[in-house]
PDB file of C-alpha atoms in Angstrom:
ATOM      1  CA  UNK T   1       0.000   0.000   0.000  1.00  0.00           C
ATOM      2  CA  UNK T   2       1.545   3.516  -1.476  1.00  0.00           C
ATOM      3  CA  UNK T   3       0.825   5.789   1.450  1.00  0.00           C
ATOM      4  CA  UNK T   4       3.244   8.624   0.415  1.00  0.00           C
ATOM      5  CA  UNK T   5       0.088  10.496  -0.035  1.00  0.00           C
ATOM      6  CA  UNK T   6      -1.975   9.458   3.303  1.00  0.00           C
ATOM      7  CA  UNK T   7      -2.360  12.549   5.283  1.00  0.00           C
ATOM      8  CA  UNK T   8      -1.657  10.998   9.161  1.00  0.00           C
ATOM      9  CA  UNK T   9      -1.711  14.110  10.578  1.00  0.00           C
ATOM     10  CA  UNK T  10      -5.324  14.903  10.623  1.00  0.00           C
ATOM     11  CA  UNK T  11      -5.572  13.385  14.576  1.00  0.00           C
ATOM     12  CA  UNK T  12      -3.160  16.570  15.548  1.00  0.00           C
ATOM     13  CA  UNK T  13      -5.507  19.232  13.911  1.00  0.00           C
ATOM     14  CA  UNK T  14      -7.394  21.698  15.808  1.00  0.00           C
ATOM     15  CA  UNK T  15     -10.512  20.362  16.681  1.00  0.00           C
ATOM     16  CA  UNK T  16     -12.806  23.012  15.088  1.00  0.00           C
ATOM     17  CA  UNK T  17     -10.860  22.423  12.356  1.00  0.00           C
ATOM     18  CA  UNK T  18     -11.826  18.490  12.118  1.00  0.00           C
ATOM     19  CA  UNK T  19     -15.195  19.027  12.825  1.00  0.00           C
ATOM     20  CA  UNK T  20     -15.484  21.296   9.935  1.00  0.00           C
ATOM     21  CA  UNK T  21     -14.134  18.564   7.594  1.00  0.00           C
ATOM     22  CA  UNK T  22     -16.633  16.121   8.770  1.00  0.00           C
ATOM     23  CA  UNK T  23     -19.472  18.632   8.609  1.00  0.00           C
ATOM     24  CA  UNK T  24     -18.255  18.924   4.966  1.00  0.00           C
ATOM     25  CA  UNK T  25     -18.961  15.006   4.201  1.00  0.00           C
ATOM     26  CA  UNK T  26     -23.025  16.020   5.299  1.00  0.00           C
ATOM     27  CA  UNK T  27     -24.878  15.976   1.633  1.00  0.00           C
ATOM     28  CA  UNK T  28     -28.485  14.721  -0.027  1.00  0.00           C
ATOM     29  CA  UNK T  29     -28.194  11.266  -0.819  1.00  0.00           C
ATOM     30  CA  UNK T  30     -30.128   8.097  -2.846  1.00  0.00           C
ATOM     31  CA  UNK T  31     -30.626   6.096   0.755  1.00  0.00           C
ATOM     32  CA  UNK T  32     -31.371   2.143  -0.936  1.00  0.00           C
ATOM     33  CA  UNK T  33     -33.702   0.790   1.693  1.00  0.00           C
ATOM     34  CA  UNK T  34     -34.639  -2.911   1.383  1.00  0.00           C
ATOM     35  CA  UNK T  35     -36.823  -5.265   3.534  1.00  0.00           C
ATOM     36  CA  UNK T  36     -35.173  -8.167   5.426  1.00  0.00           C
ATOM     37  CA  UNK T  37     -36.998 -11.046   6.395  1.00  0.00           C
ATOM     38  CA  UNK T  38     -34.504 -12.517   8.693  1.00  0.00           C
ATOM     39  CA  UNK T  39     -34.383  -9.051  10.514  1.00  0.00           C
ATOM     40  CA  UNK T  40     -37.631  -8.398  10.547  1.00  0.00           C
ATOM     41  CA  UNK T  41     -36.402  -4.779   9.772  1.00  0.00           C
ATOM     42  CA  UNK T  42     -35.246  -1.850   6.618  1.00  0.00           C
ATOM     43  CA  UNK T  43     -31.806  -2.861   6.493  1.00  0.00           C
ATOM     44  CA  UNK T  44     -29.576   0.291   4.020  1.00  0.00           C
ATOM     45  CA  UNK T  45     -25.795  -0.235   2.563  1.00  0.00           C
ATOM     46  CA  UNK T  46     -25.955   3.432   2.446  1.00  0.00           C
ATOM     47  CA  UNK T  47     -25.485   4.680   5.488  1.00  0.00           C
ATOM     48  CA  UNK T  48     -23.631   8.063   5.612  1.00  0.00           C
ATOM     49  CA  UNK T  49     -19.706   7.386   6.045  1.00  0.00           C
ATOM     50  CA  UNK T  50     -19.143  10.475   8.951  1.00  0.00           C
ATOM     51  CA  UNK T  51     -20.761   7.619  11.321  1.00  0.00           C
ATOM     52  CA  UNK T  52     -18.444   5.119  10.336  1.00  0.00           C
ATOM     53  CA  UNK T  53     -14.837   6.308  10.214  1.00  0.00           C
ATOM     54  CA  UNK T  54     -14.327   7.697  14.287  1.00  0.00           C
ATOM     55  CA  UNK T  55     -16.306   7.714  18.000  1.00  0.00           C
ATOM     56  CA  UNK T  56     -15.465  11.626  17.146  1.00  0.00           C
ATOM     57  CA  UNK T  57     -17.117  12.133  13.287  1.00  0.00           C
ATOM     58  CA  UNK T  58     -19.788   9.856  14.619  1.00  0.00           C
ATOM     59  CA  UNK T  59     -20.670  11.868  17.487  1.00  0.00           C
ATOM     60  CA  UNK T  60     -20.689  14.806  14.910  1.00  0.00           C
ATOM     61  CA  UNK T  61     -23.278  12.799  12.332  1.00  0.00           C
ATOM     62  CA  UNK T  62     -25.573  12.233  14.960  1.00  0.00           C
ATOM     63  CA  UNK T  63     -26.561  15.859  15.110  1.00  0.00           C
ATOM     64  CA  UNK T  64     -27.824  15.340  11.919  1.00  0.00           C
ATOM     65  CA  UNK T  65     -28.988  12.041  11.400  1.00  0.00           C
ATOM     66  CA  UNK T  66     -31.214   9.800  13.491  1.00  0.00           C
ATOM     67  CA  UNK T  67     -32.275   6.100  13.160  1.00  0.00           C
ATOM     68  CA  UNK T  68     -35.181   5.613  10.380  1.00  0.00           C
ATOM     69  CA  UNK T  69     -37.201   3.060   9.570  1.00  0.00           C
ATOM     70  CA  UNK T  70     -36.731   1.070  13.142  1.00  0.00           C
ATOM     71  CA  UNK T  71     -38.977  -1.738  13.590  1.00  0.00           C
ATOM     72  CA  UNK T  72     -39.975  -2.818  17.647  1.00  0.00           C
ATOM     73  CA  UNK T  73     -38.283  -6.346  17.118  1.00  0.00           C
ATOM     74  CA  UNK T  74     -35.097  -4.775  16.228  1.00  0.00           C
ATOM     75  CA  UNK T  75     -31.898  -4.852  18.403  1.00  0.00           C
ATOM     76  CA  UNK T  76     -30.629  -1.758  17.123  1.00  0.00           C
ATOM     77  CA  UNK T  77     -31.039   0.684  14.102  1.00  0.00           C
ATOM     78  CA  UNK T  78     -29.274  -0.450  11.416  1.00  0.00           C
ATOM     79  CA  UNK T  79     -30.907   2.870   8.961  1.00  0.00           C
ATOM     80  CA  UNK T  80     -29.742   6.799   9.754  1.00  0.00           C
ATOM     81  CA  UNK T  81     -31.102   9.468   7.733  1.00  0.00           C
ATOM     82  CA  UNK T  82     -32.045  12.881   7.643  1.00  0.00           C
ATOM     83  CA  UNK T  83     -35.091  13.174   5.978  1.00  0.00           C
ATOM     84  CA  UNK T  84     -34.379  17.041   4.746  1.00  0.00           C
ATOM     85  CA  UNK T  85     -31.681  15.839   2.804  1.00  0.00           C
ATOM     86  CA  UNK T  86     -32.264  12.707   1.634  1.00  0.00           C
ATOM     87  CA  UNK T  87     -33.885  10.775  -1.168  1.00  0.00           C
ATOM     88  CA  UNK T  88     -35.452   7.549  -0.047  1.00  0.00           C
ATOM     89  CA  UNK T  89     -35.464   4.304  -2.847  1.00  0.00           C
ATOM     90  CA  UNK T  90     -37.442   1.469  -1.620  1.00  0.00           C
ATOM     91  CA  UNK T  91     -36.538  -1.876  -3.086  1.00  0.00           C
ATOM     92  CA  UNK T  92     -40.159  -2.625  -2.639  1.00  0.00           C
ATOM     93  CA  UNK T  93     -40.188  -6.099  -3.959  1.00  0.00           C
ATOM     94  CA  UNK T  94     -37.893  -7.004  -0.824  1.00  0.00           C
ATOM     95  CA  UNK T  95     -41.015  -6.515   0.865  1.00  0.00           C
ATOM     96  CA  UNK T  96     -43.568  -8.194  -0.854  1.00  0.00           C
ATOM     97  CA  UNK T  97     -45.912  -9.840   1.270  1.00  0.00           C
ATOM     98  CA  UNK T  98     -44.929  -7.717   4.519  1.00  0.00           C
ATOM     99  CA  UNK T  99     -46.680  -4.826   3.588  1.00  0.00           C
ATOM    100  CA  UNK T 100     -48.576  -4.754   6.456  1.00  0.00           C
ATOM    101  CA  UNK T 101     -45.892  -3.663   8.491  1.00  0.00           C
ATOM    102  CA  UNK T 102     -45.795  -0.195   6.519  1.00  0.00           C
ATOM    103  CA  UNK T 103     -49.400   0.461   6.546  1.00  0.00           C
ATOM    104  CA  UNK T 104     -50.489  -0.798  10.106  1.00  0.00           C
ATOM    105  CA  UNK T 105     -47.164  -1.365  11.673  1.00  0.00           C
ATOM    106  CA  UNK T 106     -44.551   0.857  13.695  1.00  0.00           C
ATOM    107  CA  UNK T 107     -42.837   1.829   9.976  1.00  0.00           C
ATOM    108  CA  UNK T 108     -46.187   3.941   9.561  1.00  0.00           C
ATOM    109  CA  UNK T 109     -44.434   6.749  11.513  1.00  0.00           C
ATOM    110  CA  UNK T 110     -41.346   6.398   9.452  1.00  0.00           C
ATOM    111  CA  UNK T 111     -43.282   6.535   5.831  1.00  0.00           C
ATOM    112  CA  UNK T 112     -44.660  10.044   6.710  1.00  0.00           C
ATOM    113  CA  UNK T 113     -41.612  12.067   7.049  1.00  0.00           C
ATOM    114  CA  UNK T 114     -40.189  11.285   3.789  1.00  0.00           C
ATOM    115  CA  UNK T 115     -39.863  14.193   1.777  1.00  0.00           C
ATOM    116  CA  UNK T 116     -37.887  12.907  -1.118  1.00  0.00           C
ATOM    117  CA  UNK T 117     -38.875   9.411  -3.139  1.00  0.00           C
ATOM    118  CA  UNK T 118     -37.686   7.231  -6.039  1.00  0.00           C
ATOM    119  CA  UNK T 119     -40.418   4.942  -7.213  1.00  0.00           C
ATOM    120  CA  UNK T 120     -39.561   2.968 -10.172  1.00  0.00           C
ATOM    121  CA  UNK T 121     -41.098   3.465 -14.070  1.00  0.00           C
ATOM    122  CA  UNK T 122     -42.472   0.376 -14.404  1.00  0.00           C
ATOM    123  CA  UNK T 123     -44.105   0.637 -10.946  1.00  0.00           C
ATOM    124  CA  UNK T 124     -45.318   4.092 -12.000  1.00  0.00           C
ATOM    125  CA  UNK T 125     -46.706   3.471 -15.413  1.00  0.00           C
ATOM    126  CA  UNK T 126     -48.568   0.008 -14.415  1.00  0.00           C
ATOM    127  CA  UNK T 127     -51.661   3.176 -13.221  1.00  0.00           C
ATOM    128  CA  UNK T 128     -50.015   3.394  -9.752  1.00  0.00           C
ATOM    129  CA  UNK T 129     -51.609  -0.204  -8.910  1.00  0.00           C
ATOM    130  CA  UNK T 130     -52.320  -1.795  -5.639  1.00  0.00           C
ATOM    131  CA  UNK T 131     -50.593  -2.781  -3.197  1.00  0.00           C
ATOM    132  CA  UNK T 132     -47.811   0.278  -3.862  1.00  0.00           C
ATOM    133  CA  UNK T 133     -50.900   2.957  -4.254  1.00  0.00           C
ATOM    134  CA  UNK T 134     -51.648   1.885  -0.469  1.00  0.00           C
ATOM    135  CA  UNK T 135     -48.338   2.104   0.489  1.00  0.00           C
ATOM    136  CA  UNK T 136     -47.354   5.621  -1.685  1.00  0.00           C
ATOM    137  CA  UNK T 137     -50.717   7.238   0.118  1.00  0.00           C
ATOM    138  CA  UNK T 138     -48.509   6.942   3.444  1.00  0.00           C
ATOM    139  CA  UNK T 139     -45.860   9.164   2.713  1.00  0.00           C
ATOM    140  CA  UNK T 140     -48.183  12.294   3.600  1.00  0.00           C
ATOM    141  CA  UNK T 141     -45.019  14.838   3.942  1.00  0.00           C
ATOM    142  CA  UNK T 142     -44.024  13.643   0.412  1.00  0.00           C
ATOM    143  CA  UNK T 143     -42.352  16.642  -1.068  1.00  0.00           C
ATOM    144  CA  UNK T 144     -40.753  15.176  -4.929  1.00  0.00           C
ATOM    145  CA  UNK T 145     -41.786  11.988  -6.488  1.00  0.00           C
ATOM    146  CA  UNK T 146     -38.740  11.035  -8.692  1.00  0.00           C
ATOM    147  CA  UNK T 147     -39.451   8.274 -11.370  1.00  0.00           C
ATOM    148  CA  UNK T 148     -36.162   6.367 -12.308  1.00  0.00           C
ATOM    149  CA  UNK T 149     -35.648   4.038 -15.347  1.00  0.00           C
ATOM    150  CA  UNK T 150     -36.449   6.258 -18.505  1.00  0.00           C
ATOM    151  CA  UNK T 151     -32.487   5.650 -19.190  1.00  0.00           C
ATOM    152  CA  UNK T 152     -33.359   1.704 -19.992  1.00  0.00           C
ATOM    153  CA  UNK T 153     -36.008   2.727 -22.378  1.00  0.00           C
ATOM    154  CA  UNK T 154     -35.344   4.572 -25.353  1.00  0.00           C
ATOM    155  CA  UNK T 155     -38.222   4.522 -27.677  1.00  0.00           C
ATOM    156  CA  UNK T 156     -39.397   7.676 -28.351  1.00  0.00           C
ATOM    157  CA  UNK T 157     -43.218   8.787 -28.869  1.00  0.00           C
ATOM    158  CA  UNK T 158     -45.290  10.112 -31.562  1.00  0.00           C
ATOM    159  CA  UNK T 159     -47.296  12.248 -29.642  1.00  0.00           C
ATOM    160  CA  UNK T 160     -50.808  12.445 -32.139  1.00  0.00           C
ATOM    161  CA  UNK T 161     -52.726  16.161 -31.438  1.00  0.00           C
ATOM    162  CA  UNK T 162     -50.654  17.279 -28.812  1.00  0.00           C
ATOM    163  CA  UNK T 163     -52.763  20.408 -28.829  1.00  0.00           C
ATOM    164  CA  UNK T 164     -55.421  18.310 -27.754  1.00  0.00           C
ATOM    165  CA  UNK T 165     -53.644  15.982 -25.756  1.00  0.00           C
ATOM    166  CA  UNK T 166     -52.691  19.417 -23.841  1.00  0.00           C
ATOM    167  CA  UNK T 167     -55.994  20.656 -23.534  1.00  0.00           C
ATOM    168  CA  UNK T 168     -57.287  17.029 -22.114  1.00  0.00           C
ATOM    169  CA  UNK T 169     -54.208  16.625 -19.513  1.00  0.00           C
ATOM    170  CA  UNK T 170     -55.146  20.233 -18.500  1.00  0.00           C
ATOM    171  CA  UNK T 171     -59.100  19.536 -17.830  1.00  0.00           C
ATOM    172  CA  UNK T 172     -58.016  16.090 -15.886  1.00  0.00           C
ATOM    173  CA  UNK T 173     -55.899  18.040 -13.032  1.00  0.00           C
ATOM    174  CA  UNK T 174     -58.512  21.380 -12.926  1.00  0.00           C
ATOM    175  CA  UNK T 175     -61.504  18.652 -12.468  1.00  0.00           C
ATOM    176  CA  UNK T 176     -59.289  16.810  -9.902  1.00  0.00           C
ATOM    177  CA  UNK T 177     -58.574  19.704  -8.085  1.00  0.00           C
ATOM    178  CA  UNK T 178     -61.574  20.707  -6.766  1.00  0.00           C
ATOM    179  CA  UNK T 179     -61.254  19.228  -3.498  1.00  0.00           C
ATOM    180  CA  UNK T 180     -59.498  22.196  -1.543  1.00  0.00           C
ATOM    181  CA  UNK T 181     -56.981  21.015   1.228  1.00  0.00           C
ATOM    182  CA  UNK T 182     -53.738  21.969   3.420  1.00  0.00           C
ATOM    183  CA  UNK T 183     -51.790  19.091   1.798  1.00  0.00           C
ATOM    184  CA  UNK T 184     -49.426  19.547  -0.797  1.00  0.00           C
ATOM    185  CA  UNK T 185     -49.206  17.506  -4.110  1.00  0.00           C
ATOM    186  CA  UNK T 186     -45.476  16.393  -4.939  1.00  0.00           C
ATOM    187  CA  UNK T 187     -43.000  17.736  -7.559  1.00  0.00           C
ATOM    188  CA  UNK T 188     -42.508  15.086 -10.421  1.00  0.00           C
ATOM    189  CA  UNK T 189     -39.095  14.321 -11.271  1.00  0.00           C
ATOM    190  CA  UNK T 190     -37.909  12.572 -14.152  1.00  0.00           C
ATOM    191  CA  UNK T 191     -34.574  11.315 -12.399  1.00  0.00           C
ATOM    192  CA  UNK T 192     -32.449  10.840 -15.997  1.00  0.00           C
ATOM    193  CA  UNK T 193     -34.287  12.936 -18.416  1.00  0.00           C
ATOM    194  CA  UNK T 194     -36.028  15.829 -15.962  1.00  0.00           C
ATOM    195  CA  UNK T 195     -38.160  17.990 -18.194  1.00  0.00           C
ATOM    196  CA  UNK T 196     -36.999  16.251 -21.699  1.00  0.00           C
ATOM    197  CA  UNK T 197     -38.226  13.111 -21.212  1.00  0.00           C
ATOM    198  CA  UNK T 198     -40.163  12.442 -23.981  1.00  0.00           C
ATOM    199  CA  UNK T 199     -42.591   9.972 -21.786  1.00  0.00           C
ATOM    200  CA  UNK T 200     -42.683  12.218 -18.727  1.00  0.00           C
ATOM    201  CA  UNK T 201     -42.663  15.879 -20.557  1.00  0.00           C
ATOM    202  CA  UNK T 202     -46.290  16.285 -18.764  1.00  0.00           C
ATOM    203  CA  UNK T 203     -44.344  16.544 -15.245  1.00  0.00           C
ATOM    204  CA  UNK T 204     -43.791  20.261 -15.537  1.00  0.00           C
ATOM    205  CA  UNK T 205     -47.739  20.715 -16.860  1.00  0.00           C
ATOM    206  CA  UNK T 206     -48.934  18.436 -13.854  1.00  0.00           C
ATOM    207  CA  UNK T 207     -46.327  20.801 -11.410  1.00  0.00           C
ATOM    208  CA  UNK T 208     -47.358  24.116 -13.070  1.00  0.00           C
ATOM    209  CA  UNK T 209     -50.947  24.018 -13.271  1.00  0.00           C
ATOM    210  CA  UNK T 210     -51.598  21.892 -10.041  1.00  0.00           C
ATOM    211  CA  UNK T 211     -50.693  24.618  -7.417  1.00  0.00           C
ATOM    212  CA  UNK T 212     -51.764  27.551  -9.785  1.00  0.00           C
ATOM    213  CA  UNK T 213     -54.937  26.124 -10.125  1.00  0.00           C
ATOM    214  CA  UNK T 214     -55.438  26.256  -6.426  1.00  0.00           C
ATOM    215  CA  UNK T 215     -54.373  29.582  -6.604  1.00  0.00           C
ATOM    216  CA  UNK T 216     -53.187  29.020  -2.591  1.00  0.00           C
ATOM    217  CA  UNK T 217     -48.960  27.974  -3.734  1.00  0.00           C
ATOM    218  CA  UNK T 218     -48.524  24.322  -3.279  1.00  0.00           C
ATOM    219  CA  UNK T 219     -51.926  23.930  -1.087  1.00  0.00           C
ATOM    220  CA  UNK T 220     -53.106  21.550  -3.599  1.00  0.00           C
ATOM    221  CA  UNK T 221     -55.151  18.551  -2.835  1.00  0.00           C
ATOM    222  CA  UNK T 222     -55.754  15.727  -0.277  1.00  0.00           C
ATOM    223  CA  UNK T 223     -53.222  12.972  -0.281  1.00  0.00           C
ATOM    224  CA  UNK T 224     -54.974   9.993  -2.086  1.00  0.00           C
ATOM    225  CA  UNK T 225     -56.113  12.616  -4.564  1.00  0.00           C
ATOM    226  CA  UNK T 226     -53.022  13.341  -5.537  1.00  0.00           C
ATOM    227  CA  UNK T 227     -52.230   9.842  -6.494  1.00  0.00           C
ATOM    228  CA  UNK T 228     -55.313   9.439  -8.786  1.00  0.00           C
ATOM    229  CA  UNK T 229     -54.773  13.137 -10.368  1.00  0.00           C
ATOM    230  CA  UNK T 230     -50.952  11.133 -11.026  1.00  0.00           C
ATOM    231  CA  UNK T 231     -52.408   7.926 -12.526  1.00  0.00           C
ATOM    232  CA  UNK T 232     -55.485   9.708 -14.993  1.00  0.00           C
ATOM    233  CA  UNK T 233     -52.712  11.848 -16.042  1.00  0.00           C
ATOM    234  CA  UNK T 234     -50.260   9.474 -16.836  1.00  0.00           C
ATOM    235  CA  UNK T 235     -53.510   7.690 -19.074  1.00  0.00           C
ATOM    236  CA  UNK T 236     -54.457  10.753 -20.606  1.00  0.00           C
ATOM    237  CA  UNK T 237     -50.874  10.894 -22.071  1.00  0.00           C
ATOM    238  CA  UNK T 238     -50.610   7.584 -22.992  1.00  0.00           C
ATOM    239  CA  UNK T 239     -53.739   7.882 -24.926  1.00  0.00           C
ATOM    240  CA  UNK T 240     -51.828  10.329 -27.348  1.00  0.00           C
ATOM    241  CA  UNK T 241     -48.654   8.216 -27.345  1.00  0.00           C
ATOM    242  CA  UNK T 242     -47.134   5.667 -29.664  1.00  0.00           C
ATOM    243  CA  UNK T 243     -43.913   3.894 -28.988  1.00  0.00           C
ATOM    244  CA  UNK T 244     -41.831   3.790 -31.716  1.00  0.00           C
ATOM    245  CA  UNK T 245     -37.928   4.487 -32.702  1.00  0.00           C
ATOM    246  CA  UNK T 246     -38.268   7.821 -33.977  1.00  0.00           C
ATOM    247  CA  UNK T 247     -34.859   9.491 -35.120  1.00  0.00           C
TER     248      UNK T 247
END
């Protein structure tokens, strides 16, 4: 091992000067959480490194994050996040069949102060179905909704009367939003393509329109209603959509 370039004196620095460095490492992250069986608990490989390297940088992370997504059977947390920062990415098929500890269990809590989620495209597109619908209506604080995949799919489509299409998308989220209510509906977030994406272009209609329709900022609309303004949306587009390789 070549440690000509190790820096060893980094003990011997001042200590406001250390702290500083491992304030430094505090950033958003993608936190992976998956289900474990064997656990009984969310089990992350991503938990942030300033708790890891010293009793010192870990005392220093714990002023900004705190065990998530802690089950009663387990021994210890074995998640940390800060919820203001970070994006959350459920590996939801982990947890297939133990749903019930999200919606009726102690991980309730836990879903409700997410701000930031990753759901996947094909979960997205396949009209929000059950049983991730349930689970999605949970995460009342939900800030961004960011859909992942677009990058594995590159067929582009012929969009046929966009005016129209436009117009139709439009009517959908002012009939939807009737309902007036101190929740907030989620940003969409293409994660790869943002606003280019040619199948989720509509996001920055559905995040324009949505809160100025209210005409109270982001007051938008109750939680579940959100969900089904997401999903006739999403149809509405697809009606005027055709896969196809288009140069």
């Amino acid at each position: 091992m070549d440690t000509s370039k190790t820096f060893t004196l980094f003990p011997q620095l001042p200590q406001e000067l250390r702290l500083k460095v491992w304030q430094s490492t505090i950033e958003p992250r993608i936190v992976r959480i998956k289900w474990s069986a064997q656990l009984s608990q969310c089990t992350t490989p991503d938990n942030p490194i300033i708790l890891r390297v010293s009793h010192e940088s870990r005392e220093e992370g714990l002023k900004t994050y705190r065990p998530a997504f802690v089950t009663a059977s387990a021994s210890r947390p074995v998640v940390y996040a800060n919820f203001l920062l970070d994006t959350v990415d459920f590996d939801w098929e982990t947890a297939y069949g133990q749903l019930s500890h999200f919606i009726h269990g102690e991980l309730k809590t836990a879903l409700k102060a997410v701000k930031s989620l990753i759901i996947r495209k094909l979960d997205f597109e396949v009209e929000l179905a059950e049983p991730w619908i349930s689970l999605l209506a949970e995460f009342s604080e939900l800030e961004t909704l960011i859909v992942s995949g677009c990058a594995e799919d590159p067929d582009r489509p012929v969009i046929s009367r966009p005016e129209q299409m436009e117009e139709d998308i439009k009517i959908t989220i002012f009939m939807a939003g009737e309902h007036e209510n101190s929740d907030s509906m989620p940003k969409l977030v293409c994660l790869e393509k943002g606003y280019e994406c040619p199948k989720h272009w509509w996001f920055k209609q559905c995040n324009e329109w949505c809160p100025r329709r209210m005409g109270r900022g982001l007051e938008a609309f109750e939680k579940p209603d959100w969900l089904s303004i997401v999903s006739s949306v999403d149809r509405v587009a697809l009606e005027y959509s055709t896969d196809t390789n288009v140069p």
